[in-house]
XYZ file of C-alpha atoms in Angstrom:
564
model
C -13.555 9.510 25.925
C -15.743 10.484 22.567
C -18.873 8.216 22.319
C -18.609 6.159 18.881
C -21.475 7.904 17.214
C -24.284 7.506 14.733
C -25.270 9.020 11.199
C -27.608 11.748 11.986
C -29.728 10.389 9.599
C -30.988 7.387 7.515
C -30.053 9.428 4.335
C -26.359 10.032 6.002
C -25.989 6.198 5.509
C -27.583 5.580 2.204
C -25.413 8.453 0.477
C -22.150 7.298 2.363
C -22.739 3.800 1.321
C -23.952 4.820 -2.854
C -20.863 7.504 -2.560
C -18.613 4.249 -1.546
C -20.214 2.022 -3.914
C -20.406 3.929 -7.216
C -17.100 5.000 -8.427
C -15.067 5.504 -11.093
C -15.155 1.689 -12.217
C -19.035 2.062 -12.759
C -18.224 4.609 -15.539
C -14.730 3.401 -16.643
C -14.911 -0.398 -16.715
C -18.141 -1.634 -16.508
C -19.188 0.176 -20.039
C -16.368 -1.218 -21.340
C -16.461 -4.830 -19.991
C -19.876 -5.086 -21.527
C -19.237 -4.379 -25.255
C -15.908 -6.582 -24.782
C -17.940 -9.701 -23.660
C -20.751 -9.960 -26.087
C -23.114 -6.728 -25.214
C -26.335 -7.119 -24.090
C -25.413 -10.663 -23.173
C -22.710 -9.963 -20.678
C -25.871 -8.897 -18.166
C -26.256 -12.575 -17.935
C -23.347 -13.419 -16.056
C -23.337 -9.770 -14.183
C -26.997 -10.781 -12.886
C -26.332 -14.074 -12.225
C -23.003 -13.138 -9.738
C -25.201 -9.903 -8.522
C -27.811 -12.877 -7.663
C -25.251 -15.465 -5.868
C -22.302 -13.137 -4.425
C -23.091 -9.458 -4.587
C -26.418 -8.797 -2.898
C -25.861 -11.665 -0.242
C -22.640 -10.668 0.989
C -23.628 -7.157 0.836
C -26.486 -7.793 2.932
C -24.243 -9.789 5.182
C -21.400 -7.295 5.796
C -24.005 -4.195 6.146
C -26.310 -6.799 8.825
C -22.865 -7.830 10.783
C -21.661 -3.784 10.904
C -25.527 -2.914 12.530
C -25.543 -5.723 14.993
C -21.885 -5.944 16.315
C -21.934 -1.602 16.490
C -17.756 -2.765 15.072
C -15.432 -1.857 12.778
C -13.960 -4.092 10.435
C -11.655 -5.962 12.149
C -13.253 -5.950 16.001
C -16.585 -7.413 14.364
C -14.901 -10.441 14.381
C -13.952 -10.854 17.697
C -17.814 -10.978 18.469
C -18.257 -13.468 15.790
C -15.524 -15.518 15.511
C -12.424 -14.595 16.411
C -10.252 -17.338 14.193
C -11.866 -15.303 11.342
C -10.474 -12.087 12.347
C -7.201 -12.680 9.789
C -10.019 -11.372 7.213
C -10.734 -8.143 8.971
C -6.393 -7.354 8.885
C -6.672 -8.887 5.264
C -9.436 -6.224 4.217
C -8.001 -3.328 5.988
C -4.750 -3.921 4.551
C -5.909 -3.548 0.659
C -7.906 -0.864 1.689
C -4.747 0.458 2.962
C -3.528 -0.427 -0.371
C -6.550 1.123 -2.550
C -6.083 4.227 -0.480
C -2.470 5.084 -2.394
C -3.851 4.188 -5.438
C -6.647 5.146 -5.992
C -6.267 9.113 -4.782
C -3.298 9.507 -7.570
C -6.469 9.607 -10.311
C -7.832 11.609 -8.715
C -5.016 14.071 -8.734
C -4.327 13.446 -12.701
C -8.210 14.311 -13.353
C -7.802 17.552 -11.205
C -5.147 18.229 -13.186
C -7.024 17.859 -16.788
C -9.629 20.205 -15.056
C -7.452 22.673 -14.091
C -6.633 22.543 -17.924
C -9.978 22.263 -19.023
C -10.293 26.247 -17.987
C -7.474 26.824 -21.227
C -8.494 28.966 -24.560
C -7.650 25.836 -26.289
C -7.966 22.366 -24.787
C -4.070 21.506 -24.766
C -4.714 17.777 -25.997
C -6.910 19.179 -28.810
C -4.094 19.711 -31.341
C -0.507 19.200 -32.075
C 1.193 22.477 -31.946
C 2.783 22.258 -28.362
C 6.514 21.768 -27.110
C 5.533 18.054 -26.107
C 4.337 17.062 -29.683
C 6.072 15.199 -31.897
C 6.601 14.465 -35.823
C 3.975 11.523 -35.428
C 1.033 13.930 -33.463
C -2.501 13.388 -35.465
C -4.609 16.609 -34.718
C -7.790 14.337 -34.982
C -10.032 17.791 -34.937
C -8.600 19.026 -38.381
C -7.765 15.634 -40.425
C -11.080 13.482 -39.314
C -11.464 12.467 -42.988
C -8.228 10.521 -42.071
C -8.478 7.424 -40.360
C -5.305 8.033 -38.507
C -5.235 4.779 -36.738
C -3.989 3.534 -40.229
C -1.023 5.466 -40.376
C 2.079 3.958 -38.933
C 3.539 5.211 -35.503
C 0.854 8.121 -35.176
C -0.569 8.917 -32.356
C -3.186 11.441 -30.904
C -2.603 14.842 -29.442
C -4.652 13.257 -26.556
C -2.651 10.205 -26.503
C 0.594 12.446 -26.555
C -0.867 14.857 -23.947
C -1.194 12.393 -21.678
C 1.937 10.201 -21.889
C 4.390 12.986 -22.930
C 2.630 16.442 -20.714
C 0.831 14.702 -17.898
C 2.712 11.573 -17.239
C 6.582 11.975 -19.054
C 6.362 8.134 -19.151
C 9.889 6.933 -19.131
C 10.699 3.566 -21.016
C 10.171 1.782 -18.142
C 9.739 0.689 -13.775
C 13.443 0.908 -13.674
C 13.965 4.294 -15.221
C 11.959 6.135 -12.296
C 12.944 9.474 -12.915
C 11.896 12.577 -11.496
C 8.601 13.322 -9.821
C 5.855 15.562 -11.918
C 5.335 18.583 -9.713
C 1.932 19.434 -11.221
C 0.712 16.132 -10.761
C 2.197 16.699 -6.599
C 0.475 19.958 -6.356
C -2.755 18.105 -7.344
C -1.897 14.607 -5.034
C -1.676 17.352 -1.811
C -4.606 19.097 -2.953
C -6.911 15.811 -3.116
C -5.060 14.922 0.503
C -5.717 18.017 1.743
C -10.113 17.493 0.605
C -10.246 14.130 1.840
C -8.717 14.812 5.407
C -11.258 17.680 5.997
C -14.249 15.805 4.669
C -13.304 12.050 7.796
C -11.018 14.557 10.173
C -14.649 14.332 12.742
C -15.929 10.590 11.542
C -19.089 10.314 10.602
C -20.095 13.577 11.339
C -18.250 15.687 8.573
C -18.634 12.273 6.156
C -22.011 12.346 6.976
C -22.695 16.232 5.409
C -20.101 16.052 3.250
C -21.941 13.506 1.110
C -25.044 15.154 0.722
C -23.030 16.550 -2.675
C -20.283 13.916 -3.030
C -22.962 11.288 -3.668
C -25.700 13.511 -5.322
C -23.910 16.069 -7.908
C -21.764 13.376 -9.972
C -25.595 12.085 -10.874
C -26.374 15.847 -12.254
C -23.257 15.790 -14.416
C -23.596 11.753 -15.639
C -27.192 13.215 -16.975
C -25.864 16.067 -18.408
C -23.242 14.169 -20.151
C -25.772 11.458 -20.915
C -28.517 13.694 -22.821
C -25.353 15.431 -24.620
C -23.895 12.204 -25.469
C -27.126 10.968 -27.047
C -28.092 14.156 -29.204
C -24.676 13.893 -30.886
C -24.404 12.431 -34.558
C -22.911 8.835 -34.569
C -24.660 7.992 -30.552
C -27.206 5.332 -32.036
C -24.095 3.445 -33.658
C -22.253 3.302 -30.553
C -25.106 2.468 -28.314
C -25.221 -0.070 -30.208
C -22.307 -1.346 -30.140
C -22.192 -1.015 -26.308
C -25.175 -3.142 -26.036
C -25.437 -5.895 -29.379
C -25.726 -8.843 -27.641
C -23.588 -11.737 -28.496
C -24.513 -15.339 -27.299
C -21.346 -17.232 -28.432
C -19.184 -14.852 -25.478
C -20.884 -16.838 -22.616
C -18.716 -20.146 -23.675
C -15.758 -17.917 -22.579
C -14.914 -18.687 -18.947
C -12.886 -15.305 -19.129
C -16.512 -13.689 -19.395
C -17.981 -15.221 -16.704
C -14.904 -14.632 -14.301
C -14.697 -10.829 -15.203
C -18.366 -10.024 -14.530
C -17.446 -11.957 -10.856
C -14.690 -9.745 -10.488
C -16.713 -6.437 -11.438
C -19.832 -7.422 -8.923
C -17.255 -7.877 -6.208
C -15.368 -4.943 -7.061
C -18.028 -2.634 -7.930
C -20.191 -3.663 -4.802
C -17.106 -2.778 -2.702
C -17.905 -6.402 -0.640
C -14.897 -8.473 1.187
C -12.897 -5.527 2.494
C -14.962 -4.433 5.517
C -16.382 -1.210 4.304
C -20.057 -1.932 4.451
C -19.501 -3.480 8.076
C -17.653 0.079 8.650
C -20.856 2.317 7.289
C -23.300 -0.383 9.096
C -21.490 0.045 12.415
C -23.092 3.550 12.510
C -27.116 2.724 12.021
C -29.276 2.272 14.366
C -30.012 -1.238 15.541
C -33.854 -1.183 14.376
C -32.309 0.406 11.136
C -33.843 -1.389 8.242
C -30.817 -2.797 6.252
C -32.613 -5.531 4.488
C -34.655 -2.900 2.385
C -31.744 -0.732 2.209
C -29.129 -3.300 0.818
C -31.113 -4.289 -1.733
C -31.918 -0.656 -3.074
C -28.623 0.242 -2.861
C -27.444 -2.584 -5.291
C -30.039 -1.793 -7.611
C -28.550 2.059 -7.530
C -25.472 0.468 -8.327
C -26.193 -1.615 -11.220
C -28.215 0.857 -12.655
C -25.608 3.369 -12.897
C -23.138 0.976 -14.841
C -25.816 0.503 -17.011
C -26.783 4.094 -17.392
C -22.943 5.232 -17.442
C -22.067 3.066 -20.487
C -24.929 5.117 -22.355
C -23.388 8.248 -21.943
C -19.868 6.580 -22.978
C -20.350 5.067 -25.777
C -22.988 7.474 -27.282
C -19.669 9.621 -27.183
C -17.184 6.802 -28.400
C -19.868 6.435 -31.436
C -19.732 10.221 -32.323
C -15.671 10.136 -32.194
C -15.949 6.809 -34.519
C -18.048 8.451 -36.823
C -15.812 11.918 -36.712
C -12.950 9.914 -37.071
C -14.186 7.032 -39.942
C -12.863 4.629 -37.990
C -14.600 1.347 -36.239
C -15.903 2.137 -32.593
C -13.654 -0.928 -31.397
C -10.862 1.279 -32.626
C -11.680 3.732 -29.715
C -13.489 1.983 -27.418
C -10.834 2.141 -23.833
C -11.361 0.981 -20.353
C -9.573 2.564 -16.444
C -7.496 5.784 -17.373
C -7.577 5.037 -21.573
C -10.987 6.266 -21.129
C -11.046 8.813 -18.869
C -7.821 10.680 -20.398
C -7.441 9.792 -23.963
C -10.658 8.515 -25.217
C -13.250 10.489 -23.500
C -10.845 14.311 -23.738
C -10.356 13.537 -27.367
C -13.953 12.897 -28.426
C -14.815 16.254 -26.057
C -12.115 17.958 -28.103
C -14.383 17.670 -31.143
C -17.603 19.117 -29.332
C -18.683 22.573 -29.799
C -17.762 24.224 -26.349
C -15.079 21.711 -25.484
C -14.194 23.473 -22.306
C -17.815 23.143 -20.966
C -17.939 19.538 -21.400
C -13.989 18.400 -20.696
C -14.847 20.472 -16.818
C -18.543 18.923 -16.383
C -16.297 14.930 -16.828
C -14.093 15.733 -14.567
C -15.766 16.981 -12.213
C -17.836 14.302 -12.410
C -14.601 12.331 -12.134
C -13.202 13.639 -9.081
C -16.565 13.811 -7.317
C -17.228 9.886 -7.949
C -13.644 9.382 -7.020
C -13.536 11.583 -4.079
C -16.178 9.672 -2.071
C -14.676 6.627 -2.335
C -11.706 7.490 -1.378
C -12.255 9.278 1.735
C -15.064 6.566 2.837
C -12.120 4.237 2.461
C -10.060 6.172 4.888
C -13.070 6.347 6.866
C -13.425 2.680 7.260
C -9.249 2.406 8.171
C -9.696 4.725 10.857
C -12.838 3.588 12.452
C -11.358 -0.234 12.610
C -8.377 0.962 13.618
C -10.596 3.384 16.497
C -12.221 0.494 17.685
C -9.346 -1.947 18.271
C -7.983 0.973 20.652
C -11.178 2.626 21.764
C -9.246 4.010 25.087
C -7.170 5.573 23.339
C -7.972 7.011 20.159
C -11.549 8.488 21.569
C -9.679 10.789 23.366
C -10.098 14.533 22.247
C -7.667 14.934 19.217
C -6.112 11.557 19.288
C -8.269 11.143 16.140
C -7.721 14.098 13.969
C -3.536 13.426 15.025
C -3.960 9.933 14.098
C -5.815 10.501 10.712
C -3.123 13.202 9.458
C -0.667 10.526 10.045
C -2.483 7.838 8.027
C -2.451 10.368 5.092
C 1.582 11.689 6.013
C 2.481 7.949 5.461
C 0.358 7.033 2.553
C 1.464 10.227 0.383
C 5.201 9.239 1.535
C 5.053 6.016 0.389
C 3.190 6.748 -2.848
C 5.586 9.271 -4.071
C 7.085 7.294 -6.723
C 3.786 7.069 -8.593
C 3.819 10.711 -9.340
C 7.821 10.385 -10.782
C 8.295 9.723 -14.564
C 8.004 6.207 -14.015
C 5.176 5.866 -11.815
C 2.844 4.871 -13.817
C 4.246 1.266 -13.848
C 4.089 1.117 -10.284
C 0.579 2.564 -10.267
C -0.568 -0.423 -12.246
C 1.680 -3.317 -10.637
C 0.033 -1.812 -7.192
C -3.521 -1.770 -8.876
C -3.252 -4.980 -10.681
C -1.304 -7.015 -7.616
C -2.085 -5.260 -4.260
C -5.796 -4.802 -4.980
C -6.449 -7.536 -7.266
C -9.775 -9.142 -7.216
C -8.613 -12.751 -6.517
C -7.202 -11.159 -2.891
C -11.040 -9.902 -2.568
C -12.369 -13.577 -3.656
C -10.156 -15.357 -1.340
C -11.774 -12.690 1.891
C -15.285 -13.165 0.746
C -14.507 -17.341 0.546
C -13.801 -17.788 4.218
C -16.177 -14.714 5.016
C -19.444 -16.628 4.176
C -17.459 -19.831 5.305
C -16.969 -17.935 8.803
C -20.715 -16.526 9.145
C -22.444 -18.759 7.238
C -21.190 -22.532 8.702
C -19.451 -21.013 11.827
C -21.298 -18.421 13.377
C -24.106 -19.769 11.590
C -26.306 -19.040 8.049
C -29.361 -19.674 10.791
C -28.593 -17.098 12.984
C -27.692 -13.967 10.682
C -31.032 -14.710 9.623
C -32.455 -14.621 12.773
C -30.616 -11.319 13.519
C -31.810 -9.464 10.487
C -35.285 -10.808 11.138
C -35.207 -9.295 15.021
C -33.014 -6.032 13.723
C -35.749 -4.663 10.606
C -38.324 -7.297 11.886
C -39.094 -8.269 8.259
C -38.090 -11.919 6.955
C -35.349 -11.622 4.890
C -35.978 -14.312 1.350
C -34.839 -17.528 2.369
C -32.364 -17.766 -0.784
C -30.110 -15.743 1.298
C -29.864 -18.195 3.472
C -28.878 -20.786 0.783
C -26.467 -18.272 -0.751
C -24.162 -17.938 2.661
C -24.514 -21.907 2.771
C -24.068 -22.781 -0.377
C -24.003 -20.745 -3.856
C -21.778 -17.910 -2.296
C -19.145 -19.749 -1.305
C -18.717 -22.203 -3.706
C -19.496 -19.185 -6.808
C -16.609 -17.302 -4.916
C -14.124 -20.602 -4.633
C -14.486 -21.654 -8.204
C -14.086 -17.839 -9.721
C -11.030 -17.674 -6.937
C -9.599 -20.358 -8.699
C -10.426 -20.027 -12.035
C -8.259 -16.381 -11.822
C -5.432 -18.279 -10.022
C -5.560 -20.965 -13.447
C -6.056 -18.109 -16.037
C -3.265 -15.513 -14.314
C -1.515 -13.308 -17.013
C 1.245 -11.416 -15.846
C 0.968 -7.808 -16.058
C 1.763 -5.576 -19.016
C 1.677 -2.141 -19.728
C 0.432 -0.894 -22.889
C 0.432 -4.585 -24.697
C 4.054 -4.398 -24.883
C 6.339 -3.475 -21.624
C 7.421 -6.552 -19.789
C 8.206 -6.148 -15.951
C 11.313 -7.322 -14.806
C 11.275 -10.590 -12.624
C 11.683 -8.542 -9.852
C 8.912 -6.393 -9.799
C 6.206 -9.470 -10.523
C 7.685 -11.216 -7.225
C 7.124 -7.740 -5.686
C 3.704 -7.043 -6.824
C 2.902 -11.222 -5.582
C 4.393 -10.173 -2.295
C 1.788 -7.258 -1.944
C -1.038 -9.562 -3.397
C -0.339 -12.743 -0.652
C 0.095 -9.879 2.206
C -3.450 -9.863 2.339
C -4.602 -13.582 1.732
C -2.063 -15.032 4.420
C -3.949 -12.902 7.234
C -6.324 -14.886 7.259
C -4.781 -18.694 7.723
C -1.620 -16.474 9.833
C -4.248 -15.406 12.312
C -6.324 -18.491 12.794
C -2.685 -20.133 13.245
C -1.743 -17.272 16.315
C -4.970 -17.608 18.017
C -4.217 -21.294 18.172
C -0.953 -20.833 18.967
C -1.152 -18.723 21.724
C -4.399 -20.436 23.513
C -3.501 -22.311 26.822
C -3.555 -25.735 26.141
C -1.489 -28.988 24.239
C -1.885 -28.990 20.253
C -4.270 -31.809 21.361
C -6.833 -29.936 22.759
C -6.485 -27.383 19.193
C -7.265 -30.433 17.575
C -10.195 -31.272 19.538
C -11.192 -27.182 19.500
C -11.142 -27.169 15.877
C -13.072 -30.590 15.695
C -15.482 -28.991 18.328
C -15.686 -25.957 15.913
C -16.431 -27.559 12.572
C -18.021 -30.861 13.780
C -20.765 -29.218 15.938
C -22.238 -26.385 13.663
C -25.567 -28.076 14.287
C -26.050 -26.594 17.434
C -25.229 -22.290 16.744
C -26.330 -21.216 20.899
C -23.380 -23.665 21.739
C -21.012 -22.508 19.052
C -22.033 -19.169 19.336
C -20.848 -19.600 22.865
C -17.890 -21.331 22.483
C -16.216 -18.966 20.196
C -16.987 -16.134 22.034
C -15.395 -17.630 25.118
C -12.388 -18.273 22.854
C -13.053 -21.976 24.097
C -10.524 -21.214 26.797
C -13.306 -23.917 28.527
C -13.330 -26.320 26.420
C -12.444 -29.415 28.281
């Protein structure tokens, strides 16, 4: 069989872990998130989750991943195997992110294929998908068109009528959008050569995945700032506003951007982790790698709304008027505001590339992370010469199947009941809850300390230690429930209503994941020799004696097939 393997280098790992990390929700929903909840004041609650969830449980997952040498899901068994529900749980909306998230990417290769046209297509109103109501926003700026009823923009119309051919609704599917296909197998196609050899294509391939979208966010950053109108929208972007932080709703979206944006709960730092050195310094690492992070939100909504202010001004219109977040952004807003630049074509290809490349990373470390969990539950097998490569071009045969209907007329409202239900951030809450739970009072806060102290042989801050106790988990329960008592059902466009059926689908896909993790612990009780008694006194023995961790430690490693 193939031996495991290692990054070649330390850089290997920090650029597969930033790559992972920093995606498209650094650029098109943290920018936005921010001027929504009160400015410079929504850094309060970002810092304070960053503080008490993000960089703990980062430095958790990344410590478990270097010490166990595991994937996501076999980790566990060296840990605590009644946990191991979380590892399925993770992998599954990973599984999950993996359809979704790879159709962007295929509608922002399309806009750069366009983006190499005379004339931007979504820059004016003279094409066979306009209609009567198209507002070329280039020519009539002294108009404030969002005043004019029914009009829309030639970007808005470009994308819903060219790109998309929205129908009215999920149960008017339709046909499927070839060009959008063409660019789904193309994306497929990139990611399966840059994992098809593990960490050794990932590892080269994100020496420019994880470096060149920084060269074009600068670029788009200096170009953003020099342009009339910037100041006002910076601004905006950044006018902080005190009264927000009374609004629960605040507090529980900058939760669910840390945990989304630091890419915790899933297994995916474990994954990377598994691949260091033991001796590899992943205190130091973690915590420059969430600084990277953070930083690049912040920088990112600079270069946004410097452009949303110029398009304001162009327009006369108020910058909340334009301000967008997720794919309003990146195809209306942001191709509409390039459409009034001089050399449009130069700047609509330098944001999508930019796009795709911060995408692209993510993605395939995603399917990375699948296949490496899945490698290691079956090591016998799938280590064989070309069991891997097979198994991999499966993976992506069975994803693209099943996400055909997102590229068909209506697939847009399956995109979002998948991306607001399947990988919804109260699924990720509920992982990281019994995750700290599992390490922290299980396996023990004491010893993961103790193990990062012997791996880097630095002392790690003791407030880590009282974040897996304490301010983790109960920071994670509360915002967990919180988005349980607050739950809106989905919408699209602040008008379509899903039919009953599809919200009991999209709840199906969201509890496939969160009953992992009581399903397993129920099966490994279930199936240990013994009466329900003596699972009783095991699960007393488990919870009751946490005091001692050499004794737990042992206990759930032997399964505690001995326990009298």
């Amino acid at each position: 069989t193939c031996e495991r393997g290692q990054w070649a280098s330390k850089v290997e790992f920090l650029l597969a872990v930033a790559g992972n990390v920093v995606g498209l929700g650094n650029v098109w929903r943290f920018p936005y998130l921010c001027y929504k909840n009160g400015g410079g004041a929504f850094l309060v609650p970002y810092l304070v989750f960053a503080t008490t969830c993000g960089v703990p449980l980062f430095l958790l997952e990344t410590a478990v991943g270097q010490y166990t040498q595991e994937g996501g899901i076999t980790c566990w068994r060296k840990l605590c195997p009644i946990a191991e529900g979380i590892g399925y749980g993770g992998q599954l909306i990973l599984f999950y992110s993996c359809m979704t998230y790879i159709v962007i990417l295929a509608w922002a290769l399309l806009y750069f294929v366009f983006s190499f046209s005379p004339q931007l297509p979504w820059a004016s109103c003279d094409n066979y998908w306009n209609t009567d109501d198209c507002v070329d926003l280039t020519t009539n700026n002294s108009i404030p068109w969002g005043n004019k009823t029914n009009s829309s923009s030639a970007a808005t119309e470009f994308w819903e009528r060219r790109v998309l051919a929205i129908s009215t609704g999920i149960e008017d599917i339709g046909s499927i959008r070839c060009e959008v296909l063409m660019c789904l197998v193309a994306m497929w196609i990139i990611c399966y050569f840059c994992v098809w050899k593990g960490v050794k294509s990932t590892g080269k391939v994100v020496y420019f995945t994880a470096t060149f979208p920084y060269v074009m966010l600068i670029i788009l950053l200096i170009r953003g700032l020099s342009l009339p109108g910037a100041l006002q929208g910076v601004v905006f972007y950044l006018l902080p506003d005190p009264a927000r932080l009374t609004d629960p709703q605040v507090w529980m979206e900058a939760g669910a951007q840390i945990f989304f944006s630091y890419s915790i709960g899933v297994g995916s730092l474990t994954v990377l982790g598994s691949y260091n050195t033991y001796n590899n310094n992943c205190y130091k690492d973690c915590l420059w790698l969430c600084l990277l992070n953070s930083g690049t939100s912040l920088t990112a909504g600079f270069a946004v709304f410097s452009v949303l202010g110029f398009m304001a001004q162009e327009q006369g219109v108020p910058i909340a008027q334009v301000a967008e977040s997720g794919p309003g952004l990146a195809f209306i807003a942001y191709p509409q505001a390039v459409a009034m630049m001089p050399l449009p074509q130069m700047w609509s290809i330098c944001f999508f590339v930019m796009l795709i490349l911060l995408g692209l990373d993510t993605q395939f470390v995603a399917m990375e992370v699948v296949m490496t969990s899945i490698t290691d539950m079956f090591p016998k097998v799938m280590r064989l010469p070309g069991r891997r490569e097979k198994f991999l071009l499966l993976f992506c045969v069975i994803c693209f199947l099943l996400q055909l209907v997102m590229v068909t007329e209506g697939g847009m409202y399956v995109f979002q009941m998948f991306d607001y239900y399947a990988c919804n951030g109260a699924c990720i809450l509920f992982l990281c809850v019994f995750e700290v739970l599992a390490l922290g009072w299980v396996f023990g806060a004491e010893r993961v300390y103790g193990i990062i102290k012997d791996m880097t042989k630095i002392r790690p801050n003791a407030f880590f230690k009282i974040c897996w106790l304490y301010l983790t988990p109960v920071v994670s329960l509360g915002t967990f429930i919180c988005s349980l008592v607050e739950y809106q059902p989905l919408t699209f466009n602040r008008w379509y209503v899903y039919p009953t059926w599809a919200y009991s689908l999209g709840w199906i896909f969201a509890l496939s994941s969160i009953l992992t993790v009581p399903g397993w612990a129920l099966y490994k009780l279930g199936t240990e020799s013994g009466t329900l008694a003596k699972c009783r006194q095991r699960l007393q023995f488990l919870f009751l004696m946490f005091g001692d961790d050499d004794i737990i430690y042992l206990a759930i490693e032997q399964n505690c097939e001995n326990f009298p």
